[in-house]
Amino acid sequence: MKNRFFHSFLLTVCLLAPLPSTAGSYNKMFVFGDSLSDSGNLATLAALSPDGSGPDEFRFLNDAPYFHGFTNGPTAVFRLANLLQVPDFKSSLYLLQTIEGTNFAVAGARAAGDEKIDLNTQVGAFLASLPPFGGKAPSDALYILFIGGNDIRDMRNAADLKTSYAILKKAKQNIHNNLSLLISLGAKHIMVVNSPNIGNLPETKLIAQQTNNSHVITKATLFTMAYNQALADTVKTIEKYTHRDLVLFDVFTFFNNIVKDSRSLLFSNAKDACYSSVAFDYNLICDSSHLDTFVYFDEIHPTQRVHERVGRAMFAVVPEAN
């Protein structure tokens, strides 16, 4: 397993310094994930449904301060695609029963779920796009799996530990199955991204306040660590039987360092949401002019400045194209 965890020095370099290109060239980049990578699939479902009457509950994603997803600018994978100079990287639009791009990530997706937005369906939509490539996964492409936050939120909200760990077990199995499938079809260059600490989310802190139960924060952190360990174990297992090196990007540690060093990185607030995706308005402590001084865009998602830093850090460890 290459680059499983960052050392503090590399973290500092990724946070503060320009990054040279070392990854070579990729003709395509395929992404499977959730709102941390989606910049159009869910939004386009509302804006461009075949009959012109997409679901109203998602129309807000096409209006400021949103940027066709749950942040105020390009997500980390779009930043990465630009750094790699991947041509024509865009949302797949598979929810509209068509394939226009190679980003299959959808806001709200789960690894453990079986709905049309979830990981299994995303990979299924990718499989449907393979005939132009001879039924094989392009070997000169970069594949990114960046999912898990919503599964951990479900674990946090579950009524009991049995339910929480059932979610974890299914998420782990689905990730194992889908990564194995991609490799069997010819994928060579794969980056797997773990989850940021769900215990740090403004949403988790609000739940703790509303329920007068600070243990929720600890529980969410422990579930995040359990998920990330299961993900690391899965990657290690797959590497062992496929003899293929995967890159595991530790966004948990990277994001924690952004929060820890937020002042030196010129963030004014690393714990509260600037905007509310519940009330659809700026919180009292923030406005549009201060949005990019906050780490958190809303109750769950980071601002574009954080995405930009994550994208650069991912770029630093992208596997060599060959």
CSV table of C-alpha atoms in Angstrom, one decimal:
chain,number,residue,atom,x,y,z
A,1,MET,CA,0.0,0.0,0.0
A,2,LYS,CA,1.6,3.2,-1.1
A,3,ASN,CA,1.4,6.5,0.8
A,4,ARG,CA,-1.0,5.1,3.4
A,5,PHE,CA,-0.5,7.9,5.8
A,6,PHE,CA,1.2,11.3,5.6
A,7,HIS,CA,4.1,12.4,7.8
A,8,SER,CA,3.6,15.8,9.3
A,9,PHE,CA,6.3,17.3,7.1
A,10,LEU,CA,4.6,16.2,3.9
A,11,LEU,CA,1.3,17.6,5.3
A,12,THR,CA,2.9,21.0,5.8
A,13,VAL,CA,4.3,20.9,2.3
A,14,CYS,CA,0.9,20.1,0.8
A,15,LEU,CA,-0.8,22.8,2.9
A,16,LEU,CA,1.6,25.6,2.1
A,17,ALA,CA,3.7,25.0,-1.0
A,18,PRO,CA,3.2,24.7,-4.7
A,19,LEU,CA,3.3,21.1,-5.9
A,20,PRO,CA,5.3,19.8,-8.9
A,21,SER,CA,3.7,17.3,-11.3
A,22,THR,CA,5.0,13.8,-10.9
A,23,ALA,CA,2.1,11.7,-11.9
A,24,GLY,CA,2.6,11.7,-15.7
A,25,SER,CA,-0.5,11.9,-17.8
A,26,TYR,CA,-3.9,10.3,-17.5
A,27,ASN,CA,-6.4,10.4,-20.4
A,28,LYS,CA,-9.4,9.9,-18.0
A,29,MET,CA,-10.2,10.0,-14.4
A,30,PHE,CA,-13.2,8.1,-13.0
A,31,VAL,CA,-14.6,9.0,-9.6
A,32,PHE,CA,-17.0,7.2,-7.4
A,33,GLY,CA,-18.2,9.0,-4.2
A,34,ASP,CA,-20.6,11.3,-2.5
A,35,SER,CA,-21.1,15.1,-2.0
A,36,LEU,CA,-17.4,15.6,-1.3
A,37,SER,CA,-16.8,14.9,-5.0
A,38,ASP,CA,-20.2,15.6,-6.7
A,39,SER,CA,-20.3,18.9,-8.6
A,40,GLY,CA,-23.2,18.3,-10.8
A,41,ASN,CA,-24.9,14.9,-10.8
A,42,LEU,CA,-27.5,15.7,-8.2
A,43,ALA,CA,-27.8,19.3,-9.3
A,44,THR,CA,-28.2,18.4,-13.0
A,45,LEU,CA,-30.9,15.9,-12.1
A,46,ALA,CA,-33.0,18.9,-11.0
A,47,ALA,CA,-32.0,21.2,-13.8
A,48,LEU,CA,-32.0,19.0,-16.8
A,49,SER,CA,-34.4,16.1,-16.2
A,50,PRO,CA,-36.0,14.9,-19.5
A,51,ASP,CA,-39.3,16.6,-18.9
A,52,GLY,CA,-37.8,19.8,-17.5
A,53,SER,CA,-39.3,19.3,-14.1
A,54,GLY,CA,-36.6,17.8,-12.0
A,55,PRO,CA,-37.0,17.4,-8.2
A,56,ASP,CA,-37.5,20.8,-6.7
A,57,GLU,CA,-35.6,19.9,-3.5
A,58,PHE,CA,-32.3,19.9,-5.3
A,59,ARG,CA,-32.8,23.1,-7.4
A,60,PHE,CA,-31.0,25.2,-4.8
A,61,LEU,CA,-27.7,23.5,-5.8
A,62,ASN,CA,-27.7,25.5,-9.0
A,63,ASP,CA,-27.9,28.9,-7.1
A,64,ALA,CA,-25.3,30.8,-5.2
A,65,PRO,CA,-23.7,30.2,-2.8
A,66,TYR,CA,-23.8,26.6,-4.0
A,67,PHE,CA,-21.7,25.7,-7.0
A,68,HIS,CA,-23.7,22.8,-8.5
A,69,GLY,CA,-22.9,20.8,-5.3
A,70,PHE,CA,-22.6,21.1,-1.6
A,71,THR,CA,-19.9,23.7,-1.5
A,72,ASN,CA,-19.2,27.1,-3.0
A,73,GLY,CA,-16.7,26.1,-5.7
A,74,PRO,CA,-15.1,23.1,-7.4
A,75,THR,CA,-14.7,20.0,-5.3
A,76,ALA,CA,-11.3,18.4,-4.6
A,77,VAL,CA,-11.5,15.9,-7.5
A,78,PHE,CA,-12.2,18.7,-10.0
A,79,ARG,CA,-9.1,20.5,-8.6
A,80,LEU,CA,-7.1,17.3,-9.0
A,81,ALA,CA,-8.3,16.8,-12.6
A,82,ASN,CA,-7.2,20.3,-13.4
A,83,LEU,CA,-3.8,19.7,-11.9
A,84,LEU,CA,-3.4,16.5,-13.8
A,85,GLN,CA,-4.7,18.2,-17.0
A,86,VAL,CA,-7.2,15.4,-17.5
A,87,PRO,CA,-9.2,16.4,-20.6
A,88,ASP,CA,-12.9,17.0,-20.4
A,89,PHE,CA,-13.5,15.8,-16.8
A,90,LYS,CA,-17.1,16.4,-15.9
A,91,SER,CA,-20.1,14.8,-14.2
A,92,SER,CA,-21.4,11.6,-15.7
A,93,LEU,CA,-25.1,12.5,-15.5
A,94,TYR,CA,-25.9,8.8,-15.2
A,95,LEU,CA,-29.0,9.7,-13.1
A,96,LEU,CA,-30.5,11.0,-16.4
A,97,GLN,CA,-30.0,7.6,-18.0
A,98,THR,CA,-27.1,8.9,-20.1
A,99,ILE,CA,-23.3,9.0,-19.7
A,100,GLU,CA,-21.7,12.3,-20.5
A,101,GLY,CA,-18.7,12.3,-18.2
A,102,THR,CA,-16.6,10.3,-15.8
A,103,ASN,CA,-17.5,11.6,-12.4
A,104,PHE,CA,-20.1,9.3,-11.0
A,105,ALA,CA,-20.1,10.7,-7.5
A,106,VAL,CA,-23.5,11.8,-6.2
A,107,ALA,CA,-24.3,13.8,-3.1
A,108,GLY,CA,-25.9,11.6,-0.4
A,109,ALA,CA,-24.4,8.4,-1.7
A,110,ARG,CA,-23.5,5.5,0.7
A,111,ALA,CA,-21.1,2.6,0.3
A,112,ALA,CA,-23.6,0.4,2.2
A,113,GLY,CA,-26.7,1.5,0.2
A,114,ASP,CA,-28.5,0.1,-2.8
A,115,GLU,CA,-30.3,3.2,-4.0
A,116,LYS,CA,-29.7,4.7,-7.5
A,117,ILE,CA,-27.2,7.2,-6.0
A,118,ASP,CA,-25.1,4.7,-4.1
A,119,LEU,CA,-21.8,3.1,-4.8
A,120,ASN,CA,-23.0,-0.1,-6.3
A,121,THR,CA,-25.2,1.8,-8.8
A,122,GLN,CA,-22.4,4.2,-9.6
A,123,VAL,CA,-20.1,1.4,-10.5
A,124,GLY,CA,-22.9,-0.3,-12.4
A,125,ALA,CA,-23.4,2.9,-14.5
A,126,PHE,CA,-19.6,2.9,-15.1
A,127,LEU,CA,-19.9,-0.7,-16.4
A,128,ALA,CA,-22.6,0.4,-18.8
A,129,SER,CA,-20.2,3.0,-20.2
A,130,LEU,CA,-17.5,0.4,-21.0
A,131,PRO,CA,-18.6,-0.9,-24.5
A,132,PRO,CA,-16.7,2.0,-26.2
A,133,PHE,CA,-13.6,0.7,-24.5
A,134,GLY,CA,-14.1,-2.9,-25.5
A,135,GLY,CA,-15.8,-3.8,-22.3
A,136,LYS,CA,-12.6,-3.2,-20.3
A,137,ALA,CA,-11.7,-0.5,-17.8
A,138,PRO,CA,-9.2,1.9,-19.5
A,139,SER,CA,-5.8,1.0,-18.1
A,140,ASP,CA,-4.5,4.6,-18.7
A,141,ALA,CA,-7.1,6.1,-16.4
A,142,LEU,CA,-7.0,7.1,-12.8
A,143,TYR,CA,-9.8,5.7,-10.6
A,144,ILE,CA,-10.8,7.4,-7.3
A,145,LEU,CA,-13.1,6.0,-4.6
A,146,PHE,CA,-14.0,8.7,-2.1
A,147,ILE,CA,-17.0,7.6,-0.1
A,148,GLY,CA,-18.0,6.8,3.5
A,149,GLY,CA,-19.0,10.0,5.3
A,150,ASN,CA,-22.8,9.3,4.9
A,151,ASP,CA,-22.3,5.8,6.1
A,152,ILE,CA,-20.6,7.0,9.2
A,153,ARG,CA,-23.3,9.6,9.8
A,154,ASP,CA,-25.8,6.7,9.6
A,155,MET,CA,-23.7,4.8,12.1
A,156,ARG,CA,-23.7,7.8,14.4
A,157,ASN,CA,-27.5,8.2,14.1
A,158,ALA,CA,-28.3,4.5,14.5
A,159,ALA,CA,-30.3,3.4,17.5
A,160,ASP,CA,-27.8,0.8,18.7
A,161,LEU,CA,-24.3,-0.5,18.1
A,162,LYS,CA,-25.6,-3.6,16.3
A,163,THR,CA,-27.1,-1.5,13.6
A,164,SER,CA,-24.1,0.7,13.3
A,165,TYR,CA,-21.7,-2.2,12.8
A,166,ALA,CA,-24.1,-3.8,10.3
A,167,ILE,CA,-23.8,-0.6,8.3
A,168,LEU,CA,-20.0,-0.8,8.6
A,169,LYS,CA,-19.9,-4.4,7.6
A,170,LYS,CA,-22.0,-3.9,4.5
A,171,ALA,CA,-20.0,-0.8,3.5
A,172,LYS,CA,-16.7,-2.7,3.8
A,173,GLN,CA,-18.1,-5.6,1.7
A,174,ASN,CA,-19.4,-3.3,-1.0
A,175,ILE,CA,-16.2,-1.4,-1.3
A,176,HIS,CA,-14.2,-4.7,-1.4
A,177,ASN,CA,-16.5,-6.0,-4.2
A,178,ASN,CA,-16.4,-2.9,-6.3
A,179,LEU,CA,-12.7,-2.3,-6.0
A,180,SER,CA,-12.1,-6.0,-6.9
A,181,LEU,CA,-14.4,-5.6,-9.9
A,182,LEU,CA,-12.6,-2.5,-11.2
A,183,ILE,CA,-9.3,-4.3,-11.0
A,184,SER,CA,-10.6,-7.4,-12.7
A,185,LEU,CA,-11.8,-5.2,-15.6
A,186,GLY,CA,-8.4,-3.7,-16.0
A,187,ALA,CA,-8.1,-0.7,-13.7
A,188,LYS,CA,-4.5,-0.2,-12.8
A,189,HIS,CA,-4.2,3.2,-11.1
A,190,ILE,CA,-6.5,3.5,-8.1
A,191,MET,CA,-6.7,6.0,-5.2
A,192,VAL,CA,-8.9,5.3,-2.2
A,193,VAL,CA,-9.7,8.2,0.1
A,194,ASN,CA,-10.8,7.6,3.7
A,195,SER,CA,-13.3,9.8,5.6
A,196,PRO,CA,-12.8,13.1,7.4
A,197,ASN,CA,-13.7,13.0,11.1
A,198,ILE,CA,-17.5,13.1,11.3
A,199,GLY,CA,-17.1,14.0,15.0
A,200,ASN,CA,-15.8,17.4,13.9
A,201,LEU,CA,-18.8,18.3,11.7
A,202,PRO,CA,-20.9,21.3,12.8
A,203,GLU,CA,-23.8,18.9,12.3
A,204,THR,CA,-22.5,16.5,14.9
A,205,LYS,CA,-21.9,19.3,17.4
A,206,LEU,CA,-25.4,20.6,16.8
A,207,ILE,CA,-26.8,17.2,17.5
A,208,ALA,CA,-24.8,17.0,20.7
A,209,GLN,CA,-26.2,20.4,21.8
A,210,GLN,CA,-29.8,19.6,20.9
A,211,THR,CA,-29.7,16.3,22.7
A,212,ASN,CA,-27.5,17.5,25.6
A,213,ASN,CA,-25.3,14.5,24.8
A,214,SER,CA,-21.6,15.3,24.2
A,215,HIS,CA,-21.0,11.6,23.8
A,216,VAL,CA,-22.4,11.9,20.2
A,217,ILE,CA,-19.2,13.7,19.2
A,218,THR,CA,-16.9,10.9,20.7
A,219,LYS,CA,-19.1,8.2,19.1
A,220,ALA,CA,-18.9,9.9,15.7
A,221,THR,CA,-15.2,10.1,15.9
A,222,LEU,CA,-14.8,6.5,17.0
A,223,PHE,CA,-17.1,5.4,14.1
A,224,THR,CA,-15.0,7.4,11.7
A,225,MET,CA,-11.9,5.7,13.0
A,226,ALA,CA,-13.5,2.3,12.7
A,227,TYR,CA,-14.6,2.9,9.1
A,228,ASN,CA,-11.2,4.2,8.1
A,229,GLN,CA,-9.5,1.1,9.7
A,230,ALA,CA,-11.9,-1.2,7.8
A,231,LEU,CA,-11.1,0.7,4.6
A,232,ALA,CA,-7.4,0.3,5.2
A,233,ASP,CA,-7.8,-3.4,5.9
A,234,THR,CA,-9.9,-3.8,2.7
A,235,VAL,CA,-7.2,-2.1,0.6
A,236,LYS,CA,-4.5,-4.2,2.2
A,237,THR,CA,-6.5,-7.4,1.5
A,238,ILE,CA,-7.1,-6.4,-2.2
A,239,GLU,CA,-3.5,-5.6,-2.7
A,240,LYS,CA,-2.4,-9.0,-1.3
A,241,TYR,CA,-4.5,-11.1,-3.7
A,242,THR,CA,-4.3,-8.8,-6.8
A,243,HIS,CA,-0.6,-8.0,-6.4
A,244,ARG,CA,-1.6,-4.4,-7.2
A,245,ASP,CA,-0.6,-1.3,-5.3
A,246,LEU,CA,-3.4,1.1,-4.4
A,247,VAL,CA,-2.9,4.6,-2.9
A,248,LEU,CA,-4.8,5.2,0.3
A,249,PHE,CA,-5.1,9.0,0.8
A,250,ASP,CA,-5.5,9.9,4.5
A,251,VAL,CA,-7.9,12.8,4.3
A,252,PHE,CA,-8.8,12.2,8.0
A,253,THR,CA,-5.3,13.3,9.1
A,254,PHE,CA,-5.0,16.0,6.4
A,255,PHE,CA,-8.4,17.6,7.4
A,256,ASN,CA,-7.5,17.4,11.1
A,257,ASN,CA,-4.3,19.3,10.3
A,258,ILE,CA,-6.3,22.0,8.4
A,259,VAL,CA,-8.5,22.4,11.5
A,260,LYS,CA,-5.5,22.4,13.8
A,261,ASP,CA,-3.5,24.9,11.7
A,262,SER,CA,-6.5,27.0,10.6
A,263,ARG,CA,-5.3,30.3,11.9
A,264,SER,CA,-1.9,30.0,10.1
A,265,LEU,CA,-3.8,29.0,7.0
A,266,LEU,CA,-5.9,32.2,7.3
A,267,PHE,CA,-9.2,30.6,8.2
A,268,SER,CA,-11.1,32.6,10.8
A,269,ASN,CA,-13.4,29.8,11.9
A,270,ALA,CA,-12.7,26.0,11.9
A,271,LYS,CA,-15.7,24.7,13.8
A,272,ASP,CA,-18.9,26.4,12.7
A,273,ALA,CA,-20.9,26.4,9.5
A,274,CYS,CA,-20.9,29.7,7.5
A,275,TYR,CA,-24.1,28.8,5.6
A,276,SER,CA,-27.0,26.6,6.7
A,277,SER,CA,-28.2,24.0,4.2
A,278,VAL,CA,-31.2,23.5,6.6
A,279,ALA,CA,-32.4,27.2,6.8
A,280,PHE,CA,-30.8,28.1,3.4
A,281,ASP,CA,-29.3,31.3,4.8
A,282,TYR,CA,-26.1,32.5,6.2
A,283,ASN,CA,-25.6,31.9,9.9
A,284,LEU,CA,-25.4,35.1,12.1
A,285,ILE,CA,-21.6,34.8,12.4
A,286,CYS,CA,-21.0,34.7,8.7
A,287,ASP,CA,-21.9,36.3,5.3
A,288,SER,CA,-21.0,35.9,1.7
A,289,SER,CA,-17.9,38.1,2.1
A,290,HIS,CA,-16.5,35.8,4.8
A,291,LEU,CA,-17.5,32.4,3.3
A,292,ASP,CA,-14.0,31.4,2.3
A,293,THR,CA,-12.5,32.3,5.7
A,294,PHE,CA,-14.5,29.4,7.2
A,295,VAL,CA,-13.4,25.8,7.0
A,296,TYR,CA,-17.0,24.6,6.9
A,297,PHE,CA,-19.4,25.8,4.1
A,298,ASP,CA,-22.4,24.3,5.8
A,299,GLU,CA,-23.3,21.8,8.6
A,300,ILE,CA,-21.5,18.9,6.8
A,301,HIS,CA,-19.3,20.1,3.9
A,302,PRO,CA,-16.1,22.2,3.6
A,303,THR,CA,-15.6,25.4,1.7
A,304,GLN,CA,-13.9,25.5,-1.7
A,305,ARG,CA,-10.7,26.7,-0.1
A,306,VAL,CA,-10.5,23.4,1.8
A,307,HIS,CA,-11.4,21.4,-1.3
A,308,GLU,CA,-8.5,23.2,-3.1
A,309,ARG,CA,-6.0,22.1,-0.5
A,310,VAL,CA,-7.3,18.6,-0.5
A,311,GLY,CA,-7.1,18.4,-4.3
A,312,ARG,CA,-3.5,19.6,-4.2
A,313,ALA,CA,-2.6,17.1,-1.5
A,314,MET,CA,-4.2,14.3,-3.5
A,315,PHE,CA,-2.2,15.4,-6.5
A,316,ALA,CA,1.0,15.0,-4.5
A,317,VAL,CA,0.4,11.3,-4.1
A,318,VAL,CA,-1.3,10.3,-7.3
A,319,PRO,CA,0.2,7.0,-8.6
A,320,GLU,CA,2.5,7.3,-11.6
A,321,ALA,CA,0.7,6.8,-15.0
A,322,ASN,CA,2.4,4.2,-17.1
